[in-house]
Amino acid sequence: MATLNRADWYDIARDTNWTPRYASVEEIFPDEMSDAFGLTVEQWEAYDEPFKISYREYVAVQSKKDADAYSVKAALARANFFDKAAPGWISILKMHYGAICLAEYIAVLGEAKMARFGKAPGMRNMATFGSLDEMRHTQIQLYFAHENIHKSRQLDWGLKTYHTQNWAGIAGRAMLDDVILGRDAATMSIMLTFALEQGFTNLQFLGLAADAAKMGDYSFSNLISSVQTDEARHAQIGTAALKVLIANGKKAQAQQAVEIAFWRNWRLFFSLTGPAIDYLTPLEHRHQSFKEFVHEFIVAQFERAIEDLGLDRPWYWDFFLDTTNYYQHSGHLELWFLRQTLWWNPAGGVTPAERAWLEEKYPGWNQRWGRLWDVIADNVQHGRQDKLFPATVPMLCNICGLSIGGIPGQGHHVKGHWTDYGERRYYFCSAPCKWIFDIEQQRYAGHKSIVDRLLAGDIQPGTIDGTLEYMGLFPGERGDDADDYAWARSALPPMNDRSAGHADAAAGL
Ligand code: MN
Ligand code: MN
């Protein structure tokens, strides 16, 4: 039987708009769920998705992807990669599963919202597939994480993170709620698929799959590649939406949505991927620094994407570029210091060979950051246990949920940012986070960081132990140094042989 080519029937088949008689268009597509930009259904009819696929083709391709990923996993199950891999790489796996598995599920709901409330038939079509994609990503990554759960309870955080009051889980939820669950379909298409997926995660997954293959973790590499191929397709939903919005005079509003989402994503992206690339990946498998990765992929790709659309660079662009020099270093130092609050074990990553690599990639690293690690190493060497853990919690930003990251010591350049609203003062890590809060203060004012909760007496007892329990971290799950402090005990000369800068560094800590 002869069949038509897809191009001959696709446009008619996907154009599912009709004229409703029993309900008004406004009732079917309320602005708060569909389109905060207020375009008409007719204006949205210009929406043209660049990636066209039929349901039959989709199912065939997806089932093959699943079969490939699961069969590679089954074939390699006996190789016991998990037992032999470097501790830093195991930490990356645990960090990844805990941060990503249920974020994929939140994306299911986001795609489903676009599939129901998107005013453009093409958006609804692509997002239907996108929702199925994200369901697959949730299930397959939970399944892979579960394989080794009997070897480490920390892998349980693949399922657990977003159901806890862990500070990182709170920060992740707040971002995903702002960008996905708490937005209308049109705004979300920009924030989720353009800024988050096309801007960050699609490229991150490409890099992660390549790193996993270099590590010999072919099971994880195949998993991540399989996920990434779906992301590359449905991440195009937002670009097509931006074209419609800009053509209909909504550039300023679209620009603002891009700027909010890009910054919120950056604040979480650097804090996990930065330490993973610059500190946790075993030295012999590193091929570029986090800064190089960000500039080669994120910056170049994003600048090209916004230029093609006729958008502008975000107003904070120069500041953003500058932060690629230091956010990952202050973030790693902080995560390591707060390691009890994590579901993975951060590696120090500062042996002499690693420090030489860091100094080469980031000239001045030793003077800026190395001297702080010297103080930690000295405390390890002298058994000052109490100095290896924080006595209190850091002040957290009321937008991104992370603490202020800056370059410590002489010339300390962190600045305070705050807004007084209602009964209280809200603190921020940076000018862009304050800018986001000030755009819609009532939207963000109700959110309480873990520090707000501690100060309000919500956490009892308000001790470090009480806070760890509040965060859902039970013994066997709390993070510790991945290498049992070997880097600090064996690799460094005694304190008095080193540079004279350590007294300042001690003050900086
Ligand atoms: Mn996904
Ligand atoms: Mn996605």
Short mmCIF file of N, CA and C in Angstrom, two decimals, residues 47 111 114 134 179-180 187-202 231 234-241:
data_model
loop_
_atom_site.label_atom_id
_atom_site.label_comp_id
_atom_site.label_asym_id
_atom_site.label_seq_id
_atom_site.Cartn_x
_atom_site.Cartn_y
_atom_site.Cartn_z
N TYR A 47 3.60 29.48 14.67
CA TYR A 47 4.61 28.64 15.35
C TYR A 47 4.98 27.46 14.46
N GLU A 111 6.41 19.77 30.60
CA GLU A 111 6.09 19.44 29.20
C GLU A 111 4.59 19.18 29.06
N MET A 114 2.72 22.35 28.72
CA MET A 114 2.79 22.90 27.36
C MET A 114 1.92 22.08 26.41
N GLU A 134 10.63 12.89 29.10
CA GLU A 134 11.05 13.14 30.48
C GLU A 134 10.62 12.01 31.41
N VAL A 179 10.91 28.30 37.37
CA VAL A 179 11.14 28.21 35.93
C VAL A 179 10.10 27.32 35.24
N ILE A 180 9.61 26.29 35.94
CA ILE A 180 8.75 25.29 35.30
C ILE A 180 7.32 25.31 35.87
N THR A 187 5.82 31.18 28.73
CA THR A 187 7.01 31.63 29.46
C THR A 187 7.90 30.43 29.80
N MET A 188 7.27 29.32 30.17
CA MET A 188 8.05 28.14 30.50
C MET A 188 8.81 27.61 29.30
N SER A 189 8.21 27.73 28.11
CA SER A 189 8.92 27.22 26.93
C SER A 189 10.26 27.96 26.76
N ILE A 190 10.29 29.23 27.16
CA ILE A 190 11.53 30.00 27.09
C ILE A 190 12.46 29.61 28.24
N MET A 191 11.90 29.60 29.45
CA MET A 191 12.75 29.39 30.63
C MET A 191 13.29 27.96 30.71
N LEU A 192 12.40 26.99 30.46
CA LEU A 192 12.84 25.59 30.56
C LEU A 192 13.60 25.15 29.32
N THR A 193 12.96 25.24 28.16
CA THR A 193 13.60 24.59 27.02
C THR A 193 14.69 25.45 26.39
N PHE A 194 14.52 26.78 26.37
CA PHE A 194 15.57 27.60 25.74
C PHE A 194 16.72 27.87 26.71
N ALA A 195 16.38 28.41 27.90
CA ALA A 195 17.47 28.83 28.81
C ALA A 195 18.09 27.64 29.54
N LEU A 196 17.27 26.73 30.07
CA LEU A 196 17.82 25.64 30.87
C LEU A 196 18.34 24.49 30.00
N GLU A 197 17.48 23.99 29.09
CA GLU A 197 17.88 22.79 28.33
C GLU A 197 18.84 23.11 27.20
N GLN A 198 18.45 24.05 26.34
CA GLN A 198 19.36 24.37 25.24
C GLN A 198 20.59 25.09 25.77
N GLY A 199 20.38 25.93 26.81
CA GLY A 199 21.49 26.73 27.35
C GLY A 199 22.49 25.92 28.15
N PHE A 200 21.99 24.99 28.97
CA PHE A 200 22.90 24.29 29.88
C PHE A 200 22.87 22.77 29.76
N THR A 201 21.71 22.15 30.05
CA THR A 201 21.74 20.71 30.29
C THR A 201 22.08 19.89 29.06
N ASN A 202 21.63 20.34 27.89
CA ASN A 202 21.94 19.58 26.69
C ASN A 202 23.46 19.46 26.51
N GLU A 231 16.71 15.34 24.61
CA GLU A 231 16.79 16.75 25.00
C GLU A 231 17.06 17.63 23.79
N HIS A 234 13.52 18.09 22.07
CA HIS A 234 12.45 18.91 22.66
C HIS A 234 12.95 20.26 23.18
N ALA A 235 14.27 20.43 23.28
CA ALA A 235 14.79 21.74 23.69
C ALA A 235 14.51 22.82 22.64
N GLN A 236 14.05 22.40 21.45
CA GLN A 236 13.80 23.39 20.39
C GLN A 236 12.42 24.03 20.49
N ILE A 237 11.61 23.56 21.44
CA ILE A 237 10.27 24.13 21.61
C ILE A 237 10.34 25.64 21.85
N GLY A 238 11.30 26.05 22.69
CA GLY A 238 11.37 27.46 23.09
C GLY A 238 11.87 28.38 22.00
N THR A 239 12.79 27.92 21.17
CA THR A 239 13.31 28.77 20.09
C THR A 239 12.18 29.14 19.13
N ALA A 240 11.35 28.16 18.80
CA ALA A 240 10.22 28.43 17.90
C ALA A 240 9.23 29.40 18.56
N ALA A 241 9.05 29.27 19.88
CA ALA A 241 8.14 30.19 20.59
C ALA A 241 8.72 31.60 20.60
#
